[in-house]
Coordinates of C-alpha atoms in Angstrom, one line a residue:
M3 CA 70.7 72.2 58.8
K4 CA 70.2 72.5 62.5
T5 CA 72.9 73.2 64.8
I6 CA 75.0 70.4 67.0
Q7 CA 74.6 71.2 70.5
G8 CA 77.5 70.8 73.1
N9 CA 81.3 70.7 73.1
I10 CA 82.4 70.6 69.2
D11 CA 85.9 72.1 69.8
G12 CA 88.6 70.6 68.0
I13 CA 86.4 68.1 66.2
R14 CA 86.6 68.0 62.2
Q15 CA 84.0 69.6 60.4
S16 CA 83.4 66.6 57.9
Y17 CA 82.6 64.6 61.3
I18 CA 80.1 67.1 62.7
D19 CA 78.4 67.5 59.2
R20 CA 77.7 63.7 59.1
L21 CA 76.6 63.9 62.8
A22 CA 74.1 66.8 61.4
T23 CA 72.5 64.5 58.9
I24 CA 70.8 62.9 61.8
Y25 CA 68.4 65.9 61.7
D26 CA 67.3 64.8 58.3
M27 CA 66.5 61.2 59.1
E28 CA 63.2 60.0 59.6
V29 CA 61.9 57.8 62.3
S30 CA 58.3 56.3 61.7
R31 CA 55.6 56.2 64.4
G32 CA 56.0 53.1 66.4
Q33 CA 59.7 52.9 65.9
F34 CA 62.1 53.3 68.7
C35 CA 65.2 54.3 66.7
T36 CA 66.8 53.1 63.1
Q37 CA 69.7 51.4 62.5
E38 CA 70.8 54.3 60.4
I39 CA 70.8 56.8 63.3
L40 CA 72.6 54.4 65.8
E41 CA 75.3 53.9 63.1
T42 CA 75.9 57.6 62.7
L43 CA 76.3 58.1 66.3
A44 CA 78.5 55.1 66.6
F45 CA 80.8 56.4 63.8
F46 CA 81.2 59.6 65.4
T47 CA 82.0 58.1 68.6
T48 CA 84.8 55.9 67.2
V49 CA 86.4 58.4 65.4
T50 CA 86.2 61.4 67.9
K51 CA 86.4 59.4 71.4
R52 CA 83.3 61.5 72.3
E53 CA 79.8 60.6 73.3
A54 CA 77.0 61.7 71.2
M55 CA 73.4 61.7 71.8
V56 CA 70.0 62.5 69.9
Y57 CA 66.6 63.3 71.3
I58 CA 63.5 62.0 69.1
D59 CA 60.0 63.0 70.1
R60 CA 56.8 60.6 69.7
A61 CA 56.0 61.7 66.6
G62 CA 59.4 60.6 65.3
R63 CA 60.8 64.4 64.9
I64 CA 64.7 64.9 65.8
E65 CA 64.7 67.5 68.6
T66 CA 68.1 67.6 69.5
V67 CA 71.6 65.9 68.4
A68 CA 74.4 67.0 70.9
V69 CA 78.0 66.2 71.6
G70 CA 79.8 65.6 74.9
E71 CA 83.4 65.2 76.5
Q72 CA 85.0 61.8 76.3
D73 CA 83.5 60.5 79.1
R74 CA 79.8 62.3 79.4
V75 CA 77.4 64.1 77.3
S76 CA 75.6 66.9 79.2
I77 CA 71.7 66.5 78.6
P78 CA 70.2 69.9 77.3
A79 CA 67.0 71.3 79.2
I80 CA 63.7 69.9 78.3
R81 CA 61.0 72.4 78.6
R82 CA 57.9 70.7 80.1
R83 CA 54.8 72.0 80.6
R84 CA 54.1 73.2 84.2
S85 CA 51.1 71.4 84.7
E86 CA 52.3 68.2 83.2
N87 CA 51.7 65.0 84.9
R88 CA 53.3 62.6 82.3
L89 CA 56.5 61.8 80.7
S90 CA 58.2 64.5 78.8
G91 CA 57.2 63.0 75.2
L92 CA 60.9 62.5 74.4
R93 CA 63.6 59.5 74.3
C94 CA 67.1 60.0 74.6
I95 CA 69.9 57.7 72.7
H96 CA 73.4 58.2 73.4
T97 CA 76.7 56.5 73.0
H98 CA 79.2 55.0 75.2
P99 CA 82.8 54.4 73.6
G100 CA 84.7 51.2 74.4
G101 CA 81.5 48.9 73.5
N102 CA 79.9 49.1 77.0
P103 CA 75.9 49.4 76.4
M104 CA 74.9 49.3 80.0
L105 CA 72.9 52.0 81.5
S106 CA 75.0 54.0 84.3
K107 CA 73.6 55.5 87.6
V108 CA 73.8 59.0 85.8
D109 CA 71.8 57.7 83.1
I110 CA 69.1 56.4 85.3
Q111 CA 69.1 59.4 87.5
T112 CA 68.7 61.4 84.3
L113 CA 65.9 59.5 83.1
K114 CA 64.0 59.8 86.3
V115 CA 64.8 63.9 86.6
L116 CA 63.9 64.5 83.2
R117 CA 60.9 61.9 83.2
L118 CA 62.3 60.9 79.7
D119 CA 60.2 58.7 77.7
A120 CA 63.2 56.5 77.6
M121 CA 66.9 56.3 78.1
A122 CA 69.1 54.2 75.8
A123 CA 72.8 53.6 75.8
V124 CA 74.8 52.4 72.8
G125 CA 77.9 50.4 73.0
C126 CA 80.3 51.6 70.2
Q127 CA 83.4 49.8 69.2
D128 CA 85.3 50.1 66.0
G129 CA 82.9 52.4 64.0
S130 CA 79.9 49.7 65.0
V131 CA 77.2 49.4 67.5
T132 CA 77.9 46.4 69.8
F133 CA 74.4 46.5 71.9
M134 CA 72.1 48.8 73.0
Q135 CA 70.3 48.8 76.6
V136 CA 67.0 50.8 77.4
G137 CA 65.5 51.8 80.5
V138 CA 61.8 53.1 81.0
L139 CA 60.4 54.5 84.2
N140 CA 57.9 52.2 86.1
E141 CA 56.0 52.6 89.3
P142 CA 56.1 56.3 91.2
M143 CA 58.0 55.8 94.5
G144 CA 57.5 59.4 95.6
D145 CA 57.1 62.9 93.9
T146 CA 60.7 62.4 92.0
E147 CA 61.6 59.0 92.5
Y148 CA 60.8 56.1 90.4
S149 CA 61.7 52.5 89.9
V150 CA 63.0 51.7 86.4
T151 CA 62.6 48.7 83.9
L152 CA 65.9 47.8 82.4
F153 CA 65.9 45.7 79.1
D154 CA 68.4 43.3 78.4
P155 CA 71.2 44.6 75.9
M156 CA 69.9 44.3 72.1
K157 CA 71.4 44.6 68.8
A158 CA 70.7 47.3 66.6
D159 CA 68.8 45.2 63.9
R160 CA 66.8 43.5 66.7
I161 CA 65.2 46.2 68.6
P162 CA 61.5 45.3 69.9
D163 CA 59.8 48.5 69.1
A164 CA 56.4 47.1 70.2
T165 CA 57.5 46.0 73.6
L166 CA 59.3 49.2 74.2
W167 CA 56.4 51.3 73.0
K168 CA 54.1 49.5 75.2
E169 CA 56.0 50.0 78.2
I170 CA 56.5 53.8 77.4
N171 CA 52.6 54.0 77.1
E172 CA 52.0 52.2 80.4
A173 CA 54.8 54.3 82.0
D174 CA 52.9 57.4 81.0
L175 CA 49.8 56.1 82.5
R176 CA 51.3 55.0 86.0
I177 CA 52.7 58.5 86.7
R178 CA 49.7 60.5 85.9
P179 CA 47.9 61.4 89.2
S180 CA 44.6 59.5 89.8
E181 CA 41.3 60.9 88.2
S182 CA 40.3 61.9 91.7
K183 CA 43.2 64.4 92.0
R184 CA 43.5 65.4 88.3
A185 CA 41.0 68.0 88.6
D186 CA 43.0 70.0 91.0
R187 CA 46.3 69.3 89.5
E188 CA 46.0 69.6 85.8
I189 CA 46.3 73.4 85.8
A190 CA 49.3 74.6 88.1
R191 CA 47.8 76.5 91.6
T192 CA 49.5 79.8 91.8
I193 CA 49.8 82.7 94.3
L194 CA 50.2 86.4 92.7
V195 CA 52.8 88.6 94.6
G196 CA 54.0 92.1 94.0
I197 CA 54.7 95.5 95.4
D198 CA 52.1 98.1 96.2
S199 CA 51.8 100.7 93.7
S200 CA 49.2 103.7 93.0
K201 CA 47.2 101.4 90.8
V202 CA 43.5 100.5 91.7
E203 CA 44.2 97.0 91.4
P204 CA 48.1 96.2 91.8
L205 CA 47.6 92.5 90.8
N206 CA 44.6 92.8 88.4
E207 CA 46.7 92.8 85.2
L208 CA 49.4 90.1 86.8
K209 CA 46.0 87.9 87.0
H210 CA 44.9 88.3 83.3
L211 CA 48.4 87.4 82.1
A212 CA 48.4 84.5 84.5
D213 CA 45.0 83.4 83.0
T214 CA 46.4 84.0 79.7
A215 CA 49.5 81.5 80.4
G216 CA 47.1 78.7 81.6
F217 CA 47.3 79.2 85.7
H218 CA 45.0 79.1 88.3
T219 CA 45.1 82.0 90.6
V220 CA 44.5 80.9 94.3
G221 CA 45.9 83.6 96.3
Y222 CA 47.4 87.1 96.5
M223 CA 50.2 88.9 98.4
V224 CA 51.3 92.3 98.0
Q225 CA 53.6 94.3 100.4
P226 CA 53.4 98.1 100.8
K227 CA 57.1 98.8 99.5
T228 CA 58.1 101.4 97.3
K229 CA 61.0 99.3 95.6
P230 CA 61.5 95.5 95.4
D231 CA 64.0 93.9 98.3
K232 CA 67.4 93.2 96.6
T233 CA 67.8 90.0 98.2
Y234 CA 64.2 88.4 98.4
Y235 CA 61.9 90.8 96.4
F236 CA 59.8 90.9 99.9
G237 CA 61.1 91.5 103.4
H238 CA 62.4 88.1 105.0
G239 CA 59.4 88.5 107.1
K240 CA 57.1 88.6 104.4
L241 CA 58.4 85.9 102.4
K242 CA 58.2 83.5 105.7
E243 CA 54.1 84.6 105.4
L244 CA 54.3 83.7 101.6
I245 CA 55.9 80.3 102.6
L246 CA 52.7 79.5 104.9
E247 CA 50.3 80.9 102.4
I248 CA 51.6 78.3 100.0
Q249 CA 51.2 75.2 102.2
K250 CA 47.6 76.6 103.1
L251 CA 46.6 76.9 99.7
Q252 CA 48.6 74.2 98.0
A253 CA 50.1 76.2 95.6
D254 CA 52.5 74.8 93.0
A255 CA 54.0 78.2 91.5
V256 CA 54.4 81.8 92.7
I257 CA 54.3 84.3 90.1
F258 CA 56.2 87.9 90.7
D259 CA 54.7 91.1 89.5
D260 CA 58.4 92.6 88.4
E261 CA 61.5 90.7 86.7
L262 CA 63.7 89.2 89.3
T263 CA 67.6 89.1 89.2
P264 CA 69.3 85.9 89.3
S265 CA 70.3 86.1 92.7
Q266 CA 66.8 86.9 93.8
I267 CA 65.6 83.8 92.1
R268 CA 68.4 81.7 93.8
N269 CA 67.7 83.1 97.2
I270 CA 63.7 82.7 97.0
Q271 CA 64.2 79.2 95.8
K272 CA 66.3 78.3 98.8
E273 CA 63.5 79.5 101.0
L274 CA 60.6 78.1 99.0
G275 CA 62.0 74.9 98.1
K276 CA 62.6 73.4 94.8
K277 CA 58.9 71.9 94.4
I278 CA 57.6 75.7 93.9
E279 CA 57.9 76.9 90.8
I280 CA 59.2 80.9 90.7
I281 CA 58.0 82.9 87.7
D282 CA 58.5 86.5 87.1
R283 CA 56.9 88.8 84.9
T284 CA 59.3 88.8 82.2
A285 CA 59.5 84.9 82.1
L286 CA 55.5 84.8 82.1
I287 CA 55.3 87.2 79.3
L288 CA 58.0 85.6 77.3
D289 CA 56.3 82.4 77.6
I290 CA 52.9 83.6 76.5
F291 CA 54.8 85.4 73.5
S292 CA 56.4 81.9 72.5
G293 CA 52.9 80.5 72.4
R294 CA 51.4 83.3 70.4
A295 CA 54.2 83.7 67.5
S296 CA 53.0 82.0 64.5
T297 CA 55.6 83.7 61.9
R298 CA 59.2 82.6 61.6
E299 CA 60.0 86.5 62.3
G300 CA 57.8 86.2 65.3
R301 CA 59.5 83.0 66.3
L302 CA 63.0 84.5 66.1
Q303 CA 62.1 87.7 68.1
V304 CA 60.6 85.5 70.7
E305 CA 63.6 83.3 71.1
L306 CA 66.0 86.4 71.0
A307 CA 64.2 87.6 74.0
Q308 CA 64.3 84.2 75.7
A309 CA 68.0 83.9 75.3
K310 CA 69.0 87.2 76.6
Y311 CA 66.8 86.5 79.3
M312 CA 68.3 83.1 80.1
L313 CA 71.9 83.8 79.9
P314 CA 72.7 85.6 83.0
R315 CA 70.1 82.9 84.9
M316 CA 71.8 79.7 83.5
T317 CA 74.0 79.3 86.7
G318 CA 71.0 78.7 88.8
F319 CA 69.3 76.6 86.0
W320 CA 72.3 74.2 86.3
T321 CA 72.2 74.1 90.0
H322 CA 68.5 73.1 89.8
L323 CA 69.5 70.2 87.8
N324 CA 72.5 69.3 89.9
R325 CA 75.0 69.6 86.9
M326 CA 74.0 65.8 85.8
G327 CA 75.1 64.4 82.4
G328 CA 73.9 61.3 80.8
G329 CA 76.3 58.2 79.9
G330 CA 79.6 58.0 81.5
G331 CA 80.0 54.4 80.4
G332 CA 79.8 53.2 84.4
S333 CA 81.4 56.2 85.8
G334 CA 78.5 56.5 88.2
G335 CA 78.5 60.6 88.1
A336 CA 80.2 63.5 87.1
R337 CA 83.5 64.6 88.5
R338 CA 83.7 67.6 90.5
G339 CA 84.0 70.8 88.6
E340 CA 82.6 69.5 85.1
G341 CA 79.3 71.0 85.6
E342 CA 81.0 74.4 85.6
T343 CA 82.8 73.6 82.8
Q344 CA 79.7 72.4 80.7
L345 CA 78.3 75.8 82.1
E346 CA 80.5 77.9 80.3
V347 CA 80.3 75.9 77.2
D348 CA 76.6 76.2 77.2
K349 CA 76.9 80.0 78.0
R350 CA 79.2 80.3 75.1
L351 CA 76.6 78.3 72.8
L352 CA 73.7 80.7 74.0
R353 CA 76.0 83.9 73.2
K354 CA 76.5 82.4 69.6
R355 CA 72.9 81.5 69.3
I356 CA 72.1 85.4 70.2
T357 CA 74.5 86.6 67.5
E358 CA 72.7 84.5 64.9
L359 CA 69.4 85.6 66.1
E360 CA 70.5 89.1 65.7
R361 CA 71.8 88.4 62.4
E362 CA 68.6 87.0 61.1
I363 CA 66.4 89.8 62.8
D364 CA 68.8 92.4 61.0
K365 CA 67.9 90.7 57.6
V366 CA 64.4 91.0 58.5
K367 CA 64.8 94.6 59.2
S368 CA 66.5 95.1 55.8
R369 CA 63.6 93.6 54.1
R370 CA 61.3 95.6 56.0
D371 CA 63.2 98.6 54.9
I372 CA 62.8 97.9 51.3
Q373 CA 59.3 97.2 51.3
R374 CA 59.1 100.7 53.4
G375 CA 60.8 102.0 50.4
Q376 CA 58.1 100.7 47.7
R377 CA 55.3 101.8 50.0
E378 CA 56.8 105.5 50.3
K379 CA 57.1 105.2 46.3
S380 CA 53.6 104.4 46.0
Q381 CA 52.5 107.0 48.6
I382 CA 49.7 104.9 50.2
P383 CA 49.1 106.3 53.4
I384 CA 49.9 103.9 56.5
V385 CA 47.3 104.0 59.5
S386 CA 48.6 102.0 62.4
L387 CA 46.4 100.4 65.4
V388 CA 48.1 100.9 68.6
G389 CA 46.9 100.3 72.1
Y390 CA 47.1 98.5 75.5
T391 CA 46.9 94.8 75.1
N392 CA 43.3 93.5 75.0
A393 CA 41.9 96.7 74.1
G394 CA 40.2 95.5 71.0
K395 CA 42.8 96.2 68.0
S396 CA 42.2 93.1 66.3
T397 CA 38.5 93.1 66.3
L398 CA 38.5 96.5 65.0
M399 CA 41.1 95.4 62.4
N400 CA 38.6 92.7 61.3
V401 CA 35.7 95.1 60.8
L402 CA 37.6 98.1 59.3
S403 CA 39.3 96.0 56.6
G404 CA 37.0 93.1 56.2
S405 CA 39.9 90.6 57.4
D406 CA 40.1 87.7 59.8
V407 CA 42.8 88.5 62.5
L408 CA 42.7 86.3 65.3
A409 CA 40.4 88.1 67.9
E410 CA 40.1 86.8 71.4
D411 CA 39.3 87.9 75.0
K412 CA 43.0 87.3 75.8
L413 CA 46.3 89.5 76.4
F414 CA 48.5 89.1 73.1
A415 CA 45.8 87.2 71.4
T416 CA 47.6 88.1 68.1
L417 CA 51.5 88.9 68.1
D418 CA 52.6 89.1 64.4
P419 CA 51.7 92.4 62.6
V420 CA 48.8 92.3 59.8
S421 CA 48.4 94.7 57.4
R422 CA 45.2 95.1 54.8
N423 CA 44.6 97.7 52.0
V424 CA 41.5 99.8 52.8
N425 CA 39.2 102.4 50.8
Y426 CA 36.6 104.3 52.1
G427 CA 36.2 106.2 48.8
S428 CA 38.8 109.1 49.4
G429 CA 41.7 107.0 48.4
E430 CA 43.6 104.1 49.5
F431 CA 45.5 103.5 52.7
L432 CA 47.1 100.5 54.6
L433 CA 45.8 99.5 57.7
V434 CA 48.2 98.1 60.2
D435 CA 47.6 96.0 63.4
T436 CA 50.5 96.0 65.9
V437 CA 51.5 93.9 68.8
G438 CA 49.6 95.4 72.0
F439 CA 51.5 97.2 74.5
I440 CA 51.8 96.6 78.1
N441 CA 53.2 97.9 81.4
K442 CA 56.7 96.6 82.3
L443 CA 57.0 95.0 78.7
P444 CA 60.1 93.4 79.2
H445 CA 63.2 95.3 77.8
D446 CA 64.8 92.5 75.7
L447 CA 61.4 91.9 74.3
V448 CA 61.1 95.8 73.1
N449 CA 64.4 95.3 71.7
A450 CA 63.8 92.1 69.8
F451 CA 60.5 93.4 68.5
R452 CA 62.1 96.7 67.4
A453 CA 62.0 95.8 63.9
T454 CA 58.4 95.2 63.9
L455 CA 57.4 98.0 66.4
E456 CA 59.4 100.5 64.4
E457 CA 56.6 100.4 61.6
V458 CA 54.5 102.6 64.1
K459 CA 57.1 105.3 63.5
Y460 CA 56.6 105.3 59.9
A461 CA 52.6 105.3 60.0
D462 CA 51.1 108.7 58.8
L463 CA 48.4 108.4 61.4
L464 CA 48.1 106.3 64.6
L465 CA 44.6 105.1 65.8
H466 CA 45.3 104.7 69.7
I467 CA 42.7 102.2 71.0
V468 CA 41.5 102.6 74.3
D469 CA 39.5 100.2 76.3
A470 CA 36.7 102.6 77.3
S471 CA 35.4 99.7 80.2
S472 CA 38.6 99.7 82.1
P473 CA 38.9 101.3 85.3
E474 CA 42.7 101.6 84.6
R475 CA 41.9 103.4 81.3
E476 CA 44.4 106.4 82.0
Y477 CA 47.1 104.6 83.2
Q478 CA 47.2 102.3 80.2
M479 CA 46.8 105.3 78.0
N480 CA 50.2 106.6 79.7
V481 CA 51.8 103.4 79.3
V482 CA 51.3 103.5 75.3
D483 CA 52.2 107.0 75.2
D484 CA 55.5 106.1 77.1
V485 CA 56.2 103.2 74.4
L486 CA 55.5 105.5 71.5
I487 CA 58.1 107.8 73.1
Q488 CA 60.6 105.1 72.9
L489 CA 59.9 104.5 69.6
G490 CA 60.2 108.0 68.5
A491 CA 56.4 108.0 67.2
N492 CA 55.2 110.1 69.9
A493 CA 54.9 113.1 67.1
T494 CA 52.9 111.3 64.5
P495 CA 49.2 112.6 64.0
T496 CA 47.0 110.5 66.5
L497 CA 43.3 109.8 67.0
I498 CA 42.0 108.7 70.3
V499 CA 39.4 105.6 69.8
Y500 CA 37.3 104.6 72.8
N501 CA 36.6 101.0 72.1
K502 CA 33.9 99.0 73.9
S503 CA 31.9 102.1 74.6
D504 CA 28.8 99.7 74.8
I505 CA 30.1 98.3 78.2
A506 CA 31.9 101.6 79.5
T507 CA 30.2 103.4 82.6
E508 CA 30.7 106.7 81.6
T509 CA 31.2 108.9 78.6
L510 CA 34.3 109.9 77.2
Y511 CA 35.2 112.8 75.5
G512 CA 38.3 114.0 73.4
G513 CA 38.1 111.0 70.9
V514 CA 35.7 108.5 69.0
S515 CA 33.6 106.4 70.9
I516 CA 33.1 103.2 69.1
S517 CA 31.9 99.5 69.9
A518 CA 34.2 97.2 67.2
K519 CA 32.1 94.3 68.7
T520 CA 28.5 95.9 68.1
G521 CA 29.5 98.4 65.0
Q522 CA 28.3 101.2 67.2
G523 CA 30.1 104.4 65.9
L524 CA 32.1 102.8 63.2
D525 CA 30.6 105.1 60.8
K526 CA 32.1 108.1 62.7
L527 CA 35.6 106.4 63.1
Q528 CA 35.7 105.9 59.2
E529 CA 34.8 109.6 58.6
A530 CA 37.3 110.8 61.3
I531 CA 39.9 108.7 59.4
T532 CA 39.1 110.3 55.9
N533 CA 39.0 113.6 57.3
V534 CA 42.6 113.5 58.8
L535 CA 43.9 111.8 55.7
S536 CA 42.1 114.3 53.6
D537 CA 44.0 117.1 55.2
M538 CA 47.1 115.5 54.1
R539 CA 46.2 115.8 50.9
S540 CA 45.3 118.7 48.2
E541 CA 42.7 118.9 45.5
I542 CA 44.0 119.7 42.1
S543 CA 42.7 120.3 38.6
V544 CA 45.4 119.8 35.9
L545 CA 45.8 119.0 32.3
L546 CA 48.1 115.8 31.7
P547 CA 49.7 114.7 28.7
L548 CA 48.3 111.6 27.1
D549 CA 51.4 109.2 27.8
A550 CA 51.0 109.9 31.7
G551 CA 48.8 106.7 31.9
A552 CA 51.2 105.4 34.7
L553 CA 50.7 108.3 36.7
L554 CA 47.2 108.4 36.3
S555 CA 47.2 104.9 37.6
R556 CA 48.9 105.6 40.5
I557 CA 46.7 108.7 41.2
Y558 CA 43.6 106.0 40.9
V559 CA 45.3 103.7 43.8
S560 CA 46.8 106.2 46.0
G561 CA 44.3 109.4 45.8
Q562 CA 40.9 110.3 44.9
V563 CA 39.7 111.0 41.4
H564 CA 36.7 113.1 41.0
A565 CA 36.7 113.7 37.2
C566 CA 38.9 112.2 34.2
E567 CA 38.5 113.4 30.5
Y568 CA 40.2 112.7 27.9
S569 CA 40.8 115.2 24.7
E570 CA 42.9 115.7 22.0
N571 CA 45.0 118.2 24.3
G572 CA 45.3 115.7 27.0
I573 CA 43.8 114.3 30.1
H574 CA 41.9 116.6 32.1
L575 CA 41.9 115.5 35.8
K576 CA 40.5 116.8 39.0
A577 CA 41.6 114.5 42.1
T578 CA 42.7 114.6 45.8
V579 CA 46.5 113.6 46.0
S580 CA 48.9 113.5 48.6
A581 CA 51.3 116.5 48.9
S582 CA 54.2 114.7 47.2
D583 CA 52.0 113.3 44.5
C584 CA 50.3 116.8 43.9
E585 CA 53.9 118.5 43.3
K586 CA 54.8 115.8 41.0
I587 CA 51.6 116.2 39.0
K588 CA 52.1 120.0 38.9
N589 CA 55.6 119.5 37.6
V590 CA 54.5 117.1 34.7
A591 CA 51.6 119.3 33.9
L592 CA 53.9 122.7 33.9
E593 CA 56.7 120.9 31.9
I594 CA 54.3 120.3 29.2
Y595 CA 52.0 123.0 29.3
G596 CA 53.3 125.8 31.7

């Protein structure tokens, strides 16, 4: 069962549990809301004297159920796509104690600011719904101002679903830009900014990140400083130049090449204005990771990193939303100080969610420890692919193992770790693909993914995949080495693999040059892997007892059997096995025949 958001302090658990049943209720397509949902909201409001609300998306899924104070309910943040020029895709239905169904001024303003599909107020009295009023955006009257169509209060069992959906669909079309302007505005135009460094192309990697996130880069600005300004990141004079550049290039967003502090974000936002979106490197990477995570484990890890990033920045976020709430039963607005109170409530809820996520990830780590223990018992060697993001690890994984891991020319094309059993005739090993490393990888993201990244520490061999065609090859290799040191894996035997050598401009030495795309050099790589793993094994010739079938089966899996003959005396075995298996086999043989 999903969590009830908002202020639930002092509310009987049975009431909370009943409200939470809304998450399991179904709303069919073409239906605005069900009478069952309205009655559940009305019951809760009557017995608690607090407002309650539900967000429903266009597919009928229940996105959020929340509780507010007696005279207001805080509207949770809606994460809209930056390039979106349409409605949010969510409708809000919330209650008013005392039976008043009329939308308040705050309700209508929230409808406009969040671009909701619709805002509905439900009057509640004596545990029942009196009437419900619905508001839908009408004609745009500026960038953030709209007229609103208000429908007359309606009974819960007589909701004009077809009429409401027709109005929502028409509103969605009305607020979109005309076709002549859409080509320029569909993708957010951004300017990349950073502090000068010793890299060949200071913002080259940031541009690749912006491209991956779906931005259109229209300009660059770099200031020759050793470290960012504590107040504005740039010096104030350079920030004024940035404002002029934004106007000149008609930019929608500015992306910074470092993580900004909460105070820097607030100060920069004041200078640039609220229409310009401010994104730092950490937020950009988290956004990419959020779209890449496909497993439950990956989503947990990304959500934890996002929550830790968001916690110290919530004050600025609430200021941006003017601390508005929905509802109010005609109150006309929030009282002074309520926003601060709700901010603390939301911070507490976010801290609680962080604790829950950390607990879930600890469970994942425990399962990984169990799986690792089972692998150690089987003595199958582990070969991990590591490297800078977009070096070609996933493509190489597919070629070496015959798997079908997603491989694209994008940063972090694959996020969740993948493992495959491989055998080139010298014994089986486990090939593991890991998330790509990157410069300035957010600290919270490294911590969140530690349960996954620590798999590298337990590998028997690392294949450090390097993009041989990159002009920043040496720099990227150093970044990977630094991350391996953080993970405690820098002492693991490592084989340097120069990928994309078919498009490299120079010949590289000290590793194996290949092209995962064309197949060039793959035979040499397989041979190199076999040789390294063979050095970790020993060749034995022993006589085992006839009842050692289980041990023999294990040798066939984890080692390489050269000869195996059965006789009355036992099993004559010649094989190449791991050091630990070698010791066990000799002990068995000596115990019986020694």
